[in-house]
């Protein structure tokens, strides 16, 4: 059997666990979401700043391109005949002078290159070459209306400055005086390393990275050079960056949960992308989770000690009370518990002391008076039956003796003698069903002598019940009650049935009449101990005696309606 203290301790700990675990889980989940949102939004802002710096570079490149196509010396150079060497040398000298100082202050520009339709070329970094010729396809896509295009990053070798990863800015140079007349092509080479400098020192977690991709899906800038010019538009986890201008989302990349943030430049030509492992992003949340677990463990330990102390204070008085109650069960009523508390347990202790004192007094009184009281009650109950019956019997004898002086009177007297003999039962309160039936038959014989037109009375009791025990004077009072209060007041032929049958472990007797019946209020009065009505007194008497001998589960049940008769069911236990 579990002790109250262990149950209290377990309950306290379970309550704390049930309270803390959801709170801890909710706090951790909420913290993780807040950190994810905060870091993601912060990363997007970082990408926006990179875009601003990148726009400054691109704006400078555009300004430079406008300067080039509007420069007088450039137009002169592109209009000069190829065989006019003197003029070419003069203009080239001015171009080198102008563009050398200009490029010096713009370190993001590797070279400015002009290629005229007249066959003349101008290259600030000297002749250059590329391994991959595919970028030349962009030269055929240069808009004729003067707009520009930008190529993906590629590798170019310069005679003067060596090999560099560059992004080429192309623009067609038209004649200002005749805009449909093409003078040449401008190519400004932007150093990818300078663009990379804008973000390479920005840390996204421990292993996160940033890269720039153009709207066509080619990587324009990244710290890992082998990934430059890689096409990523058909990679599923990068597809969303081409559908939304900015935002963040999570995807599984190579088995890792990654957070991807992205921002599209204002001209929507470039997209800055940040990729960081989600676990690195929520390091703070992981630390908070550890702190929450630590707090929960400490709380459980503290709760254990508090539960131990509280449960001890609660359970010890109850334990003492339980031990004393067990002594009371063994018959020791001299026990007293001393609990100096003002709560419910203290009240319980006072009630216990009062209860044992009263029990002691009551038991002493009950033991002294029980047998005498029981005997007196039984004799009193029988005495209430006998005078009434004796009056009726003497009345029969009187009128019979006057009507005829012969055998009938003798039979009535014999029946009366037998009736008294069986009723007294040698002073014993318990008889057999067989003798109870004999007693009833003697009574019915006498009653038949009383009526000129006697009621129809049938007794149908299973003889298998004859050996079983019952209290005496059960059936006769019920039949008498049916005759006196049911049939006599009917004014027509009366019928009474007495039936006895087994019912499981019980015996059921039924006394059924077709008399005047009773309403529910009268039935309640019959069994009311305070009622002084004589009607149905035999019912109350029989019911009390059965319950006194066999317990509250046994006794009488009465079913009756006015003008529809009455049924009385007697239930007694079946025992030999």
XYZ file of C-alpha atoms in Angstrom, residues 38 65 84 270 392 416 576:
7
model
C 15.601 38.939 -35.660
C 30.451 54.990 -69.493
C 45.954 58.771 -90.233
C 21.376 41.584 -59.206
C -62.197 -11.334 16.147
C -58.192 -21.473 17.335
C -32.245 -23.769 6.315
